Coordinates of C-alpha atoms in Angstrom, one line a residue:
X93 CA -0.1 0.2 0.0
X94 CA 1.4 3.4 -1.0
X95 CA 1.6 5.8 1.7
X96 CA 0.5 9.0 1.0
X97 CA 2.3 12.4 2.4
X98 CA 1.4 14.4 5.2
X99 CA -0.3 17.3 3.7
X100 CA -2.7 18.1 5.5
X101 CA -6.3 17.7 3.9
X102 CA -8.2 20.3 2.8
X103 CA -10.7 22.8 5.2
X104 CA -14.2 22.3 4.5
X105 CA -15.2 25.6 5.2
X106 CA -12.5 26.9 2.7
X107 CA -13.7 25.1 0.2
X108 CA -17.1 26.2 0.8
X109 CA -16.5 29.7 0.7
X110 CA -14.2 29.3 -2.5
X111 CA -17.5 27.6 -3.8
X112 CA -20.1 30.0 -3.2
X113 CA -17.8 32.8 -4.2
X114 CA -17.1 31.7 -7.6
X115 CA -20.8 30.6 -8.0
X116 CA -21.9 34.0 -6.9
X117 CA -20.4 35.8 -9.4
X118 CA -22.0 38.2 -11.5
X119 CA -20.9 39.9 -15.0
X120 CA -18.3 38.8 -17.2
X121 CA -16.6 36.8 -14.8
X122 CA -19.6 34.6 -13.9
X123 CA -19.5 31.3 -14.0
X124 CA -21.9 29.8 -17.4
X125 CA -24.2 27.6 -15.1
X126 CA -27.5 27.9 -14.8
X127 CA -28.9 29.8 -11.9
X128 CA -31.3 27.0 -10.6
X129 CA -28.4 24.8 -10.3
X130 CA -25.9 26.7 -9.3
X131 CA -26.7 24.9 -5.5
X132 CA -26.9 21.2 -7.0
X133 CA -23.5 22.2 -8.2
X134 CA -21.6 23.4 -4.9
X135 CA -23.9 20.7 -2.7
X136 CA -21.8 17.9 -5.3
X137 CA -18.4 19.4 -5.2
X138 CA -18.4 19.7 -1.4
X139 CA -19.7 16.0 -1.1
X140 CA -16.8 15.0 -3.5
X141 CA -14.1 16.9 -1.6
X142 CA -15.5 15.3 1.6
X143 CA -15.3 11.5 -0.3
X144 CA -11.7 12.5 -1.8
X145 CA -10.0 14.7 0.2
X146 CA -7.0 14.3 -2.8
X147 CA -9.6 16.0 -5.0
X148 CA -9.3 20.2 -5.5
X149 CA -12.1 22.5 -6.5
X150 CA -10.6 25.2 -9.1
X151 CA -11.7 27.7 -11.8
X152 CA -9.7 26.6 -15.2
X153 CA -10.1 27.9 -19.0
X154 CA -11.4 25.2 -21.4
X155 CA -11.2 24.9 -24.7
X156 CA -13.8 23.4 -26.9
X157 CA -12.7 21.5 -30.2
X158 CA -14.1 24.7 -32.0
X159 CA -11.5 26.9 -30.5
X160 CA -14.3 28.5 -27.9
X161 CA -12.7 29.5 -24.5
X162 CA -14.8 29.3 -21.0
X163 CA -14.0 29.6 -17.7
X164 CA -15.5 26.5 -16.1
X165 CA -15.2 25.0 -12.6
X166 CA -13.3 21.1 -12.3
X167 CA -12.1 18.7 -9.4
X168 CA -8.1 18.2 -9.8
X169 CA -6.2 15.5 -8.5
X170 CA -5.8 12.3 -7.6
X171 CA -8.5 9.3 -6.9
X172 CA -7.8 5.4 -5.3
X173 CA -7.5 2.4 -7.6
X174 CA -7.2 -0.9 -6.0
X175 CA -5.3 -3.1 -7.8
X176 CA -3.7 -6.6 -7.3
X177 CA -4.3 -6.0 -3.3
X178 CA -2.6 -2.8 -3.6
X179 CA -4.0 1.2 -3.8
X180 CA -2.5 3.5 -6.7
X181 CA -3.5 7.0 -7.3
X182 CA -4.9 8.1 -10.6
X183 CA -4.4 11.8 -11.4
X184 CA -7.6 13.0 -12.9
X185 CA -9.1 16.3 -14.0
X186 CA -13.0 16.2 -13.8
X187 CA -14.6 19.5 -16.0
X188 CA -18.1 20.5 -15.0
X189 CA -19.0 21.5 -18.6
X190 CA -21.8 24.5 -19.1
X191 CA -24.2 21.9 -19.3
X192 CA -23.4 20.6 -15.9
X193 CA -25.5 19.0 -14.0
X194 CA -28.2 18.1 -16.5
X195 CA -25.2 16.4 -18.5
X196 CA -22.3 14.4 -17.8
X197 CA -19.1 16.1 -16.8
X198 CA -15.8 15.6 -19.0
X199 CA -13.2 13.3 -17.4
X200 CA -9.8 13.4 -18.3
X201 CA -6.8 11.1 -17.1
X202 CA -3.8 13.5 -16.4
X203 CA -0.5 12.0 -16.6
X204 CA 2.5 13.3 -15.6
X205 CA 5.5 13.5 -17.3
X206 CA 6.8 10.0 -16.2
X207 CA 3.3 8.1 -16.7
X208 CA 1.9 6.8 -20.2
X209 CA -1.4 6.1 -20.8
X210 CA -2.1 2.9 -22.3
X211 CA -2.9 2.2 -26.0
X212 CA -5.2 0.7 -26.5
X213 CA -7.2 1.2 -23.4
X214 CA -11.4 0.7 -23.7
X215 CA -12.1 3.7 -21.3
X216 CA -9.4 6.2 -22.0
X217 CA -8.9 7.6 -25.3
X218 CA -5.0 8.9 -26.1
X219 CA -5.9 12.1 -25.5
X220 CA -6.5 11.3 -21.6
X221 CA -10.6 11.4 -22.2
X222 CA -12.4 8.8 -20.0
X223 CA -15.5 7.4 -21.5
X224 CA -17.3 4.5 -19.2
X225 CA -21.2 3.6 -19.3
X226 CA -21.6 5.9 -16.2
X227 CA -21.0 9.0 -18.0
X228 CA -23.2 7.7 -21.0
X229 CA -26.0 6.8 -18.9
X230 CA -26.1 9.9 -16.7
X231 CA -29.2 10.8 -15.4
X232 CA -30.1 14.2 -14.0
X233 CA -30.3 14.6 -11.0
X234 CA -29.7 11.1 -9.6
X235 CA -26.4 11.0 -10.9
X236 CA -23.5 12.8 -9.1
X237 CA -19.9 13.0 -8.8
X238 CA -18.7 10.7 -6.1
X239 CA -20.4 8.0 -7.6
X240 CA -18.7 9.0 -10.5
X241 CA -15.5 8.9 -8.8
X242 CA -16.3 5.4 -7.4
X243 CA -17.1 3.8 -10.9
X244 CA -13.8 5.7 -12.4
X245 CA -11.9 3.6 -9.7
X246 CA -13.9 0.4 -10.3
X247 CA -13.2 0.8 -14.4
X248 CA -9.6 1.7 -13.5
X249 CA -9.0 -1.1 -11.2
X250 CA -10.1 -3.7 -13.8
X251 CA -7.9 -2.5 -16.5
X252 CA -5.0 0.5 -15.2
X253 CA -5.2 2.9 -17.7
X254 CA -1.4 4.4 -16.5
X255 CA 2.0 2.6 -16.3
X256 CA 5.1 4.4 -15.6
X257 CA 8.1 4.7 -17.9
X258 CA 11.7 4.3 -16.8
X259 CA 13.5 7.8 -17.3
X260 CA 17.0 6.9 -18.3
X261 CA 19.8 7.5 -15.3
X262 CA 23.4 8.7 -16.9
X263 CA 24.8 7.6 -13.5
X264 CA 23.5 4.2 -13.1
X265 CA 24.3 3.2 -9.5
X266 CA 24.3 -0.7 -7.9
X267 CA 22.1 0.6 -5.2
X268 CA 18.9 2.3 -6.7
X269 CA 17.2 4.8 -4.3
X270 CA 14.1 3.7 -2.5
X271 CA 12.4 6.7 -3.7
X272 CA 11.9 6.8 -7.4
X273 CA 11.7 10.3 -9.0
X274 CA 8.4 8.9 -10.6
X275 CA 6.9 9.5 -7.0
X276 CA 7.9 13.0 -6.9
X277 CA 6.1 13.6 -10.3
X278 CA 2.7 13.1 -9.1
X279 CA 1.5 15.6 -7.0
X280 CA -1.8 17.2 -6.0
X281 CA -3.0 20.6 -4.1
X282 CA -3.4 18.4 -1.2
X283 CA -1.1 16.0 -1.3
X284 CA 1.8 13.9 -3.2
X285 CA 0.3 10.4 -4.1
X286 CA 2.6 8.0 -6.1
X287 CA 1.5 6.5 -9.6
X288 CA 1.0 3.0 -10.2
X289 CA 4.9 1.5 -10.6
X290 CA 5.6 0.6 -14.2
X291 CA 8.3 -0.8 -15.9
X292 CA 11.2 -1.3 -14.0
X293 CA 14.8 -2.7 -13.6
X294 CA 13.9 -5.9 -11.4
X295 CA 16.4 -4.9 -8.5
X296 CA 15.3 -1.5 -8.5
X297 CA 11.8 -2.7 -7.6
X298 CA 12.5 -5.6 -5.1
X299 CA 15.2 -2.9 -3.2
X300 CA 12.6 -0.1 -3.2
X301 CA 10.1 -2.1 -2.0
X302 CA 7.1 -1.5 -4.5
X303 CA 4.4 -3.3 -5.6
X304 CA 4.8 -5.4 -9.2
X305 CA 3.2 -3.2 -12.1
X306 CA -0.6 -3.8 -12.5
X307 CA 0.2 -5.2 -16.1
X308 CA 3.0 -7.9 -14.8
X309 CA 5.6 -6.8 -17.0
X310 CA 9.4 -6.1 -15.3
X311 CA 12.4 -5.9 -17.3
X312 CA 15.7 -7.0 -16.3
X313 CA 18.8 -4.5 -16.0
X314 CA 20.1 -3.5 -19.6
X315 CA 23.6 -4.7 -19.7
X316 CA 23.3 -4.9 -23.6
X317 CA 19.5 -5.4 -24.6
X318 CA 16.5 -4.8 -22.7
X319 CA 14.0 -7.8 -23.0
X320 CA 10.7 -8.9 -21.4
X321 CA 11.0 -12.1 -19.3
X322 CA 7.4 -12.3 -18.2
X323 CA 3.7 -11.6 -20.1
X324 CA 0.4 -11.7 -19.1
X325 CA -1.5 -15.0 -18.7
X326 CA -3.6 -15.6 -21.2
X327 CA -6.3 -17.0 -19.5
X328 CA -6.0 -14.0 -17.8
X329 CA -6.2 -11.7 -21.0
X330 CA -9.0 -14.0 -22.2
X331 CA -10.7 -13.2 -19.1
X332 CA -10.3 -9.6 -19.2
X333 CA -11.2 -9.4 -23.0
X334 CA -14.4 -11.2 -22.7
X335 CA -15.5 -9.3 -19.5
X336 CA -14.4 -6.1 -21.8
X337 CA -16.9 -7.4 -25.0
X338 CA -19.6 -8.1 -22.2
X339 CA -19.5 -4.6 -20.8
X340 CA -19.8 -3.4 -24.3
X341 CA -22.7 -5.3 -25.4
X342 CA -24.8 -4.4 -22.3
X343 CA -23.7 -0.6 -22.4
X344 CA -25.0 -1.2 -26.3
X345 CA -28.2 -3.0 -25.1
X346 CA -28.7 0.1 -22.4
X347 CA -28.3 2.9 -24.8
X348 CA -30.8 0.8 -27.2
X349 CA -33.6 0.8 -24.2
X350 CA -32.9 4.3 -23.4
X351 CA -33.5 5.4 -26.7
X352 CA -36.7 3.5 -26.8
X353 CA -37.6 4.7 -23.3
X354 CA -36.8 8.3 -24.9
X355 CA -39.5 8.2 -27.9
X356 CA -42.0 6.4 -25.9
X357 CA -41.4 9.2 -23.3
X358 CA -41.8 11.8 -25.8
X359 CA -44.9 10.2 -27.1
X360 CA -46.3 10.3 -23.6
X361 CA -45.4 13.8 -23.0
X362 CA -47.5 14.8 -26.4
X363 CA -50.3 12.8 -25.5
X364 CA -50.1 14.5 -22.1
X365 CA -49.8 17.9 -23.7
X366 CA -53.5 17.0 -25.8
X367 CA -55.2 15.8 -22.8
X368 CA -54.4 19.2 -21.0
X369 CA -55.2 21.3 -23.8
X370 CA -58.5 19.0 -24.0
X371 CA -59.0 19.8 -20.1
X372 CA -58.8 23.3 -20.7
X373 CA -61.1 23.7 -23.5
X374 CA -63.6 21.2 -21.6
X375 CA -63.5 23.4 -18.2
X376 CA -63.7 26.7 -20.2
X377 CA -66.9 25.4 -22.1
X378 CA -68.6 24.0 -19.0
X379 CA -67.9 27.3 -17.1
X380 CA -69.5 29.1 -20.5
X381 CA -72.3 26.6 -19.9
X382 CA -72.6 27.6 -16.2
X383 CA -72.8 30.9 -16.7
X384 CA -75.3 30.8 -19.5
X385 CA -77.6 28.5 -16.9
X386 CA -77.3 31.3 -14.4
X387 CA -77.9 33.8 -16.9
X388 CA -81.4 32.0 -18.1
X389 CA -82.2 31.3 -14.5
X390 CA -82.3 35.1 -14.1
X391 CA -84.5 35.9 -17.0
X392 CA -86.8 33.5 -16.1
X393 CA -87.1 35.1 -12.6
X394 CA -87.8 38.4 -14.8
X395 CA -90.3 36.6 -17.0
X396 CA -92.3 35.2 -13.8
X397 CA -91.9 38.2 -12.3
X398 CA -93.5 40.6 -15.3
X399 CA -96.4 37.5 -16.0
X400 CA -97.3 38.1 -12.3
X401 CA -97.6 41.6 -12.8
X402 CA -99.5 41.1 -16.0
X403 CA -101.8 38.7 -13.8
X404 CA -102.7 41.0 -11.8
X405 CA -103.3 43.8 -13.9
X406 CA -105.7 41.3 -16.0
X407 CA -107.5 40.6 -12.6
X408 CA -107.9 44.3 -11.6
X409 CA -109.0 45.5 -14.6
X410 CA -111.4 42.5 -15.5
X411 CA -114.5 44.2 -13.8
X412 CA -113.7 47.5 -16.0
X413 CA -113.6 45.9 -18.9
X414 CA -117.2 44.3 -18.9
X415 CA -118.6 47.9 -17.4
X416 CA -117.1 49.5 -20.5
X417 CA -118.9 47.1 -22.8
X418 CA -122.1 47.9 -20.9
X419 CA -122.1 51.6 -22.0
X420 CA -120.5 50.7 -24.8
X421 CA -122.9 54.0 -26.9
X422 CA -121.1 56.5 -24.6
X423 CA -117.4 55.8 -24.2
X424 CA -115.1 58.2 -22.7
X425 CA -112.1 57.8 -25.0
X426 CA -110.4 60.0 -21.7
X427 CA -112.2 57.5 -18.7
X428 CA -111.2 54.3 -20.8
X429 CA -107.8 54.1 -19.4
X430 CA -106.8 54.9 -16.0
X431 CA -102.9 55.7 -14.7
X432 CA -102.2 53.5 -11.7
X433 CA -100.0 56.3 -9.8
X434 CA -99.1 60.1 -10.2
X435 CA -95.7 59.3 -12.3
X436 CA -97.6 57.5 -14.9
X437 CA -100.5 60.2 -15.3
X438 CA -97.2 62.2 -15.8
X439 CA -95.7 60.4 -18.6
X440 CA -98.9 60.0 -20.5
X441 CA -99.6 63.7 -20.1
X442 CA -96.1 64.6 -21.1
X443 CA -96.0 62.1 -24.0
X444 CA -99.5 63.2 -25.4
X445 CA -98.4 66.8 -25.2
X446 CA -95.2 66.0 -26.7
X447 CA -96.9 63.8 -29.7
X448 CA -99.7 66.8 -30.4
X449 CA -97.0 69.6 -30.8
X450 CA -95.1 67.0 -33.7
X451 CA -98.8 67.2 -35.2
X452 CA -99.0 71.0 -35.3
X453 CA -95.4 71.2 -36.2
X454 CA -96.0 68.6 -39.2
X455 CA -99.2 71.2 -39.9
X456 CA -97.1 74.5 -39.8
X457 CA -94.8 72.8 -42.1
X458 CA -97.7 72.0 -44.8
X459 CA -99.0 75.5 -44.3
X460 CA -95.7 76.8 -45.1
X461 CA -95.4 74.8 -48.5
X462 CA -98.9 76.0 -49.8
X463 CA -98.1 79.7 -48.3
X464 CA -100.9 79.9 -46.2
X465 CA -99.2 81.2 -43.2
X466 CA -95.9 83.6 -43.3
X467 CA -92.5 82.5 -43.1
X468 CA -91.5 85.0 -40.2
X469 CA -95.1 84.0 -38.5
X470 CA -94.0 80.3 -38.9
X471 CA -90.7 80.6 -37.7
X472 CA -92.2 82.4 -34.2
X473 CA -94.5 79.6 -34.1
X474 CA -92.1 77.0 -34.2
X475 CA -89.6 78.3 -31.7
X476 CA -92.3 78.9 -29.0
X477 CA -93.7 75.1 -29.7
X478 CA -90.4 73.4 -29.6
X479 CA -89.5 75.1 -26.1
X480 CA -92.9 73.7 -24.7
X481 CA -92.1 70.1 -26.8
X482 CA -88.6 70.3 -24.7
X483 CA -90.1 70.7 -21.2
X484 CA -92.6 68.1 -22.0
X485 CA -90.0 65.5 -23.1
X486 CA -87.9 66.4 -20.0
X487 CA -90.4 65.9 -17.4
X488 CA -91.0 62.2 -19.4
X489 CA -87.6 61.3 -19.2
X490 CA -87.3 62.5 -15.6
X491 CA -90.8 60.4 -14.6
X492 CA -89.0 57.5 -16.0
X493 CA -86.3 57.4 -14.4
X494 CA -88.0 57.3 -11.2
X495 CA -90.6 54.8 -12.4
X496 CA -87.3 52.7 -13.7
X497 CA -86.0 53.3 -10.1
X498 CA -89.0 52.3 -8.3
X499 CA -89.1 48.8 -10.9
X500 CA -86.1 48.0 -9.9
X501 CA -86.7 48.3 -5.9
X502 CA -90.1 46.4 -6.7
X503 CA -88.0 43.3 -8.6
X504 CA -85.4 43.3 -6.0
X505 CA -88.0 42.9 -3.4
X506 CA -89.8 39.9 -5.1
X507 CA -86.7 38.4 -6.1
X508 CA -85.6 37.8 -2.4
X509 CA -89.8 37.0 -2.2
X510 CA -89.1 34.0 -4.3
X511 CA -85.3 32.8 -2.9
X512 CA -86.8 32.9 0.8

């Protein structure tokens, strides 16, 4: 087991203050993350550093393939990788892209000068970009950085992505130093952790007490020409290839199932939108019908009240009609109709006077046209008649307003009677 250095662990309070500061910035220096997800980014980074103190949150410039440069958050450091009973430390950088956490981050293996990326590797490209099923199957918001590091450690433990290379030594010593230079080249902000030991001289590896290479390759000292002395077991290689093939097949099936579920979910979302629209239309139609029903009920009440008024009027005037029939020979037109109150009589008198004046003005017009009445006398009479007609019309208008108010009060009383 490689012992970690004595560098103190990061201060959680300082990390929280740093993340709160950079995520709360505004203006041109603001990080390009959505405001409604910044709290989740801060929470996941704090949880990641709490579980893996060898990682440090930073802000750095990330350059896209199209040349765009953007300032992003990253977690830089090492993650543990158990291999053949020994824990190694793999240097990585986890970039939180602009679309994080709705989409997966970008993970890169960050080898030092004394380390080489294994080629080919099922999960790491020659540029260091990591591709594992957990990244492809990233689901917001359940996926997180802590589980990502666990899957990275598990994937790397099955097939380590890095191995160390021997740097030429111009002054070979018969007793190699117990602290190879590779150990000092692998550093992080919070501590130094040695990488997995790679091809080394057998005597050096034995004398230094380091674990064997993750790939089982050890070289003898180069007296004349270096040559490999051992290779991977054929059964182990077959088993590893079979597992990789199985993982790829399962991953392909998962991607296919995921795409099918996404298509199915899109169809369900479309159907849900149609159902919601129909529900709104039905609710709107139901409300309109309820309003129409209430309006019809109010009209029915008005009709019933008017019918009641007419029935009362007929009952009150049946005797007058009979008496009028008996006195058919001497019918007084002015006595044929009786007003029920003073206001009705005022309206009747004003309306009769208005219509009479209208007839007189018409007769004067005909007389002027025929030359019977002089024009100056016509104008004088029309002016006097118009003034009198105006007063009759104003009186009728005021009396009608008073009658309308009385009728409204009567209707309100009748409605309260019907309701009770």
